[in-house]
PDB file of C-alpha atoms in Angstrom:
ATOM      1  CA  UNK H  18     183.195  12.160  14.973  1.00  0.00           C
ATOM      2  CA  UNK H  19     180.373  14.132  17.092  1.00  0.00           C
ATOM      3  CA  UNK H  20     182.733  14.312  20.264  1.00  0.00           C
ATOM      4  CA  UNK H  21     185.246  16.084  17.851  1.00  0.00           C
ATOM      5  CA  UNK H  22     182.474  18.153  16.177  1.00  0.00           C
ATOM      6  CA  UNK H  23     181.217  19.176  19.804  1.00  0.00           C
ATOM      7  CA  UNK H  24     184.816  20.095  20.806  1.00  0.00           C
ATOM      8  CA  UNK H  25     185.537  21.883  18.036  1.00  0.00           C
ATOM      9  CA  UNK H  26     182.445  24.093  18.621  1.00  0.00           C
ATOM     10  CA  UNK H  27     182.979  24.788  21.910  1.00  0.00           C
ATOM     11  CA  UNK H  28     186.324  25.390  21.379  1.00  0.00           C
ATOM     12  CA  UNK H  29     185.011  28.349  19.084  1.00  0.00           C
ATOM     13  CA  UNK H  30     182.383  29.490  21.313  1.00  0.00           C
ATOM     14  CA  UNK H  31     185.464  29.852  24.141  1.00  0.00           C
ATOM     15  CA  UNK H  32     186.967  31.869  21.479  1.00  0.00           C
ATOM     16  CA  UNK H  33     184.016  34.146  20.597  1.00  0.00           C
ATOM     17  CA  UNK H  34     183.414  34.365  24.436  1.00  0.00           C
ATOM     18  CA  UNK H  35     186.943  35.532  25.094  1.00  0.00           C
ATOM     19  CA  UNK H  36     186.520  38.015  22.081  1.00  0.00           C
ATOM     20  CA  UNK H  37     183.288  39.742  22.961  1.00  0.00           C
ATOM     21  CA  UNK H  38     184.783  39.813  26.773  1.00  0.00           C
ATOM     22  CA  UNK H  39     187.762  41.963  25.449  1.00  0.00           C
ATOM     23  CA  UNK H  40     186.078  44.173  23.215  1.00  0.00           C
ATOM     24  CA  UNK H  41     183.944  45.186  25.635  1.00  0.00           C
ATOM     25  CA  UNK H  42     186.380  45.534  28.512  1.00  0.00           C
ATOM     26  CA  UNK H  43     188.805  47.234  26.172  1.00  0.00           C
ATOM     27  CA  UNK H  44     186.542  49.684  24.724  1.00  0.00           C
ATOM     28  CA  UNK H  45     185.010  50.216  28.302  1.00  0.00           C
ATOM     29  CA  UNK H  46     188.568  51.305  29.757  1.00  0.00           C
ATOM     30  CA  UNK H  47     189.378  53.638  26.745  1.00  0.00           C
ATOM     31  CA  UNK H  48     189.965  56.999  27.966  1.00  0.00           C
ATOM     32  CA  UNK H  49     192.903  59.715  27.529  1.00  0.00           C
ATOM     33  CA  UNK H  50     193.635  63.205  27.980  1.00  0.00           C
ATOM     34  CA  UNK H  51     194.933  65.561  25.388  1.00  0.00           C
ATOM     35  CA  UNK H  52     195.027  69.039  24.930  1.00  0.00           C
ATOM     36  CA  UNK H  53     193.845  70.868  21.838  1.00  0.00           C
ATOM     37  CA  UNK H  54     194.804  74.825  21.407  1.00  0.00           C
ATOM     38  CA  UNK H  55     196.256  74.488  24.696  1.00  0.00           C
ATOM     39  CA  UNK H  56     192.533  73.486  26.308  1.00  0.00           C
ATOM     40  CA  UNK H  57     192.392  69.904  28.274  1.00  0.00           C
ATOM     41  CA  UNK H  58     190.012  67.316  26.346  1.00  0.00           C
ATOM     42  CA  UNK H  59     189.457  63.951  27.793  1.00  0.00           C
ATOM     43  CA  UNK H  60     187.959  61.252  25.012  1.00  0.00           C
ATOM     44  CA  UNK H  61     186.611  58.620  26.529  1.00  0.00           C
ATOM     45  CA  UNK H  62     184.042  55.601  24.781  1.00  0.00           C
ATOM     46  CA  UNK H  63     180.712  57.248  26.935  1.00  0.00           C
ATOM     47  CA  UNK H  64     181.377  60.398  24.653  1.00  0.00           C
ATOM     48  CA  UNK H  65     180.260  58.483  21.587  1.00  0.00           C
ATOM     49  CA  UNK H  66     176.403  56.395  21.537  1.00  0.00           C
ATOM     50  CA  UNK H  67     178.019  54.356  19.102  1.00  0.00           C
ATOM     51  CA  UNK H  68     180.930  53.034  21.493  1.00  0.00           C
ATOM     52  CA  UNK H  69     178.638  52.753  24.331  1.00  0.00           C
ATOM     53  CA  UNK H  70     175.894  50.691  21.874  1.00  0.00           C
ATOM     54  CA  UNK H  71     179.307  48.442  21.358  1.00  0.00           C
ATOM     55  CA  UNK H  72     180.052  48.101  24.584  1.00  0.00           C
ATOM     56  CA  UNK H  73     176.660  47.200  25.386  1.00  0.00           C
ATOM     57  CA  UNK H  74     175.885  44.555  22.760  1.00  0.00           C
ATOM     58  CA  UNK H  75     179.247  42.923  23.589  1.00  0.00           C
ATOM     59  CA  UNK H  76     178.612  42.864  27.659  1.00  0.00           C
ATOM     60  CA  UNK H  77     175.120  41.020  26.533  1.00  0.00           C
ATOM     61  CA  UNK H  78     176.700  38.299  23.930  1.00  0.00           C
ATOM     62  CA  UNK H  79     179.274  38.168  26.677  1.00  0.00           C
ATOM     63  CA  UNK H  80     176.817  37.025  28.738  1.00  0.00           C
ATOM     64  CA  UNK H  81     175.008  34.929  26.427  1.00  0.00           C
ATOM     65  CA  UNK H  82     178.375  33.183  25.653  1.00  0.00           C
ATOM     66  CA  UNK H  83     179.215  32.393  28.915  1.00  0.00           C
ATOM     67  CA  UNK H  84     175.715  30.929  29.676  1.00  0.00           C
ATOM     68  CA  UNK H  85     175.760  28.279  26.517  1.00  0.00           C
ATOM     69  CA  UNK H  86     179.116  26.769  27.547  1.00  0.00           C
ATOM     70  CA  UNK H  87     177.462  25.257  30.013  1.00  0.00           C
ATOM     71  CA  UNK H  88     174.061  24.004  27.741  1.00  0.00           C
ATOM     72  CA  UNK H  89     174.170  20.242  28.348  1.00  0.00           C
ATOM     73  CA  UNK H  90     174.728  18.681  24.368  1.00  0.00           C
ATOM     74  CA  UNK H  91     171.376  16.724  24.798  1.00  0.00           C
ATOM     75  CA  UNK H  92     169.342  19.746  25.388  1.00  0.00           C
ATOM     76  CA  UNK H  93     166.478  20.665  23.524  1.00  0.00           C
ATOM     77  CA  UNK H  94     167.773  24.550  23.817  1.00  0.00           C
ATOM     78  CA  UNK H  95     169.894  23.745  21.289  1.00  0.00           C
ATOM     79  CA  UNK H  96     167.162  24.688  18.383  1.00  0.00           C
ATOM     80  CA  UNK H  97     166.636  28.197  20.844  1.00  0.00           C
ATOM     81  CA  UNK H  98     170.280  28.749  20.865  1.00  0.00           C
ATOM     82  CA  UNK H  99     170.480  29.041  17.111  1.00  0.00           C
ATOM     83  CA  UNK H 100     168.083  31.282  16.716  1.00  0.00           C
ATOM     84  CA  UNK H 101     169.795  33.803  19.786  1.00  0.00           C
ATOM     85  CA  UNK H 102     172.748  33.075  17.272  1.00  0.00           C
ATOM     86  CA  UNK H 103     171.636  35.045  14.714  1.00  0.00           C
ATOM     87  CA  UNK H 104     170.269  36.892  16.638  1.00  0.00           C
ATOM     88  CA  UNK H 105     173.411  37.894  17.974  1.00  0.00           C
ATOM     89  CA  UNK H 106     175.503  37.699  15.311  1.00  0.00           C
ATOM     90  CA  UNK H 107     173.043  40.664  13.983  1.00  0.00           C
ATOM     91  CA  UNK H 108     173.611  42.880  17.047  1.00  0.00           C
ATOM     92  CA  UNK H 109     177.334  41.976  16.906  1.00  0.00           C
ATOM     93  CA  UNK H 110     177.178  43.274  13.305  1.00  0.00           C
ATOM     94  CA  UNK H 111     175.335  46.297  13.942  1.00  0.00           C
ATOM     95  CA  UNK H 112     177.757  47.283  16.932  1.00  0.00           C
ATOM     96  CA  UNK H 113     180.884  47.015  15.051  1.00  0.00           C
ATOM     97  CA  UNK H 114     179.620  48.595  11.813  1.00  0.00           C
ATOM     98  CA  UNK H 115     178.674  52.059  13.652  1.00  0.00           C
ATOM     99  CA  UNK H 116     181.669  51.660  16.335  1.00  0.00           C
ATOM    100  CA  UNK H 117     183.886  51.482  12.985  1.00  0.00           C
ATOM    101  CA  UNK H 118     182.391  54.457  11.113  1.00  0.00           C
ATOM    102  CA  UNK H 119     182.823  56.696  14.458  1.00  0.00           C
ATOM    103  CA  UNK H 120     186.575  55.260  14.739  1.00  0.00           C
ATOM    104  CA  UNK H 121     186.771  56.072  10.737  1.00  0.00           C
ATOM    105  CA  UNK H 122     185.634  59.541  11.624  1.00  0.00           C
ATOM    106  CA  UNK H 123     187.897  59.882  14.696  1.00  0.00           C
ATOM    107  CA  UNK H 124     190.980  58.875  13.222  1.00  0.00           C
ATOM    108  CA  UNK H 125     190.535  60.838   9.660  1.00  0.00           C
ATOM    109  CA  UNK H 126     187.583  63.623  10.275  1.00  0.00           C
ATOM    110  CA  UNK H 127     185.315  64.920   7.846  1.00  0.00           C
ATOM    111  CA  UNK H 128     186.288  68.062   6.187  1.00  0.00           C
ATOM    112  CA  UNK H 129     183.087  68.651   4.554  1.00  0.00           C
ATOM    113  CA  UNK H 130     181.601  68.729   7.964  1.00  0.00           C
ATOM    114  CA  UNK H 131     184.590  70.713   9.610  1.00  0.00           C
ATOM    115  CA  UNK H 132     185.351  67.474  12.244  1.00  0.00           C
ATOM    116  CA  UNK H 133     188.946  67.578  12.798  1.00  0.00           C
ATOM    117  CA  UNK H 134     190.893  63.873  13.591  1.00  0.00           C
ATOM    118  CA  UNK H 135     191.457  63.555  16.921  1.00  0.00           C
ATOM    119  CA  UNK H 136     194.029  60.409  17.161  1.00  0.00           C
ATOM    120  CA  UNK H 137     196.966  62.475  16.783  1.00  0.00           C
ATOM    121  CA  UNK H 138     195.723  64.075  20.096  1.00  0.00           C
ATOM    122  CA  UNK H 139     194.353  61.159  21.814  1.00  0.00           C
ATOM    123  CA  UNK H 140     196.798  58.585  20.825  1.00  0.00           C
ATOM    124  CA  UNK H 141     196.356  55.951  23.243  1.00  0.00           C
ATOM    125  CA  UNK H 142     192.573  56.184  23.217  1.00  0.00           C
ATOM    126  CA  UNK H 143     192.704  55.620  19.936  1.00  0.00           C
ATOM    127  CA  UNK H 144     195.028  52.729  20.269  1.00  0.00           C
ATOM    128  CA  UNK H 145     192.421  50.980  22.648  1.00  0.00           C
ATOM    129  CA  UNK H 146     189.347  51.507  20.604  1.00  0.00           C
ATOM    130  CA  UNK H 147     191.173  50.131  17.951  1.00  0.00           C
ATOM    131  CA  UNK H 148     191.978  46.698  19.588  1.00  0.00           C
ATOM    132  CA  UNK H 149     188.077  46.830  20.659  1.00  0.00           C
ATOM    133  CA  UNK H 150     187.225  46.945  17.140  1.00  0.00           C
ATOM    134  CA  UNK H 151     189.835  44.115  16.096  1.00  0.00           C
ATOM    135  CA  UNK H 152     188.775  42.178  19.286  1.00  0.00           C
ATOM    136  CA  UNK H 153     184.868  42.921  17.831  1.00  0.00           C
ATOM    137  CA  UNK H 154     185.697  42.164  14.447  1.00  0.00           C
ATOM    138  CA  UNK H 155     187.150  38.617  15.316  1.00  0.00           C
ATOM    139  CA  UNK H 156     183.979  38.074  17.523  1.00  0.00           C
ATOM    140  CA  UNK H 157     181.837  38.875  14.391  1.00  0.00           C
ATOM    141  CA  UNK H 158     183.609  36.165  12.542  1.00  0.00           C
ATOM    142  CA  UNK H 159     183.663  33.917  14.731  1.00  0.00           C
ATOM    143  CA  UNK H 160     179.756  34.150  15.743  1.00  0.00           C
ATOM    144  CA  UNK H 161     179.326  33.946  11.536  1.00  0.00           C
ATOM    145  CA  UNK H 162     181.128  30.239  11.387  1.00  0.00           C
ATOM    146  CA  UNK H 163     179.229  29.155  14.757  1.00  0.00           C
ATOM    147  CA  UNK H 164     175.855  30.284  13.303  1.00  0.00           C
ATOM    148  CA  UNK H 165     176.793  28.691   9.807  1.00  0.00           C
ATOM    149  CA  UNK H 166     177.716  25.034  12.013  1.00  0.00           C
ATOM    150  CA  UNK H 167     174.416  25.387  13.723  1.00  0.00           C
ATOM    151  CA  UNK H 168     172.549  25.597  10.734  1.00  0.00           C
ATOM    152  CA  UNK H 169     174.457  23.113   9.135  1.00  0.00           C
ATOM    153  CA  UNK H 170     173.684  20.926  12.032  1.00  0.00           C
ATOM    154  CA  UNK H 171     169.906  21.276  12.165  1.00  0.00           C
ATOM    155  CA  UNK H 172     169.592  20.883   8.593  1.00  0.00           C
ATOM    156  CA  UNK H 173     171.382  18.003   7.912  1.00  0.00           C
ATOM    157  CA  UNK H 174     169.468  14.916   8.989  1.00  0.00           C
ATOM    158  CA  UNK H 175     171.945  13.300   8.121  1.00  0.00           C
ATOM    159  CA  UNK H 176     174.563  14.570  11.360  1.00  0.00           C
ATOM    160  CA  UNK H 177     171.564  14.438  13.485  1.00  0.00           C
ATOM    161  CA  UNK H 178     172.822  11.711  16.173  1.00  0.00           C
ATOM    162  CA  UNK H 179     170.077   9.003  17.895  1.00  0.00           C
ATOM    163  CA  UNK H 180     170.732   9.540  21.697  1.00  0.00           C
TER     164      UNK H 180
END
């Protein structure tokens, strides 16, 4: 039953791994030319604090990811690694909350602050920012149910295995 439990977990961090990897290369690659009024404008994520703060967060929990795969089961990092779990799952939050209102803002403007939407001129940027966000938004989720197993497992003496 643990051998399943740790399979099952790892199989979700390879899934949260692969989905904070393509967020962040996604949004990172985002970038198209339109023309508005007959002038050239290029969109790209660096225009926008919130993308790059996305991009950011998700490079680091990338990272992060990547490293734990390889945390030996009998390690007493474990406890350290569920604390950088919420942790992370709070940046993760954070990132895709104010990536989401600029994409909100992009794709419909504000006309009580004038912004026109740009997606009908930037199409395919805004086709790429939002798979980010869906690739973000799946990382979120998936970073929730890891952090909610962790707990589970160093609460319950009861699924605490003698080695």
């Amino acid at each position: 039953m643990a051998k399943a439990q740790r399979i099952c977990a790892l199989l979700f961090r390879l899934i949260a791994f692969g989905a904070t990897l393509a967020a962040a290369i996604v949004m990172a690659t985002s970038h198209e030319t339109g023309s508005l009024f007959g002038l050239s404008v290029e969109a790209k994520y660096t225009d926008t604090p919130s993308f790059k703060y996305f991009v950011i967060v998700n490079s680091i929990v990338t990272v992060y990811g990547f490293l734990v795969l390889f945390l030996p089961p009998q390690s007493l990092l474990w406890r350290l690694v569920v604390a950088m779990d919420v942790v992370f799952t709070m940046l993760l939050t954070s990132s895709i909350s104010a990536a989401l209102a600029i994409a909100q803002v992009g794709k419909n403007g504000n006309s009580h602050a004038g912004w026109f939407p740009t997606c009908g001129r930037v199409p395919k940027f805004c086709d790429q920012v939002t798979g980010a966000l869906v690739a973000g938004f799946i990382a979120v989720i998936i970073y929730a149910i890891l952090l909610l197993y962790a707990i589970n497992n160093f609460l319950n003496p009861l699924l605490v295995q003698k080695t």
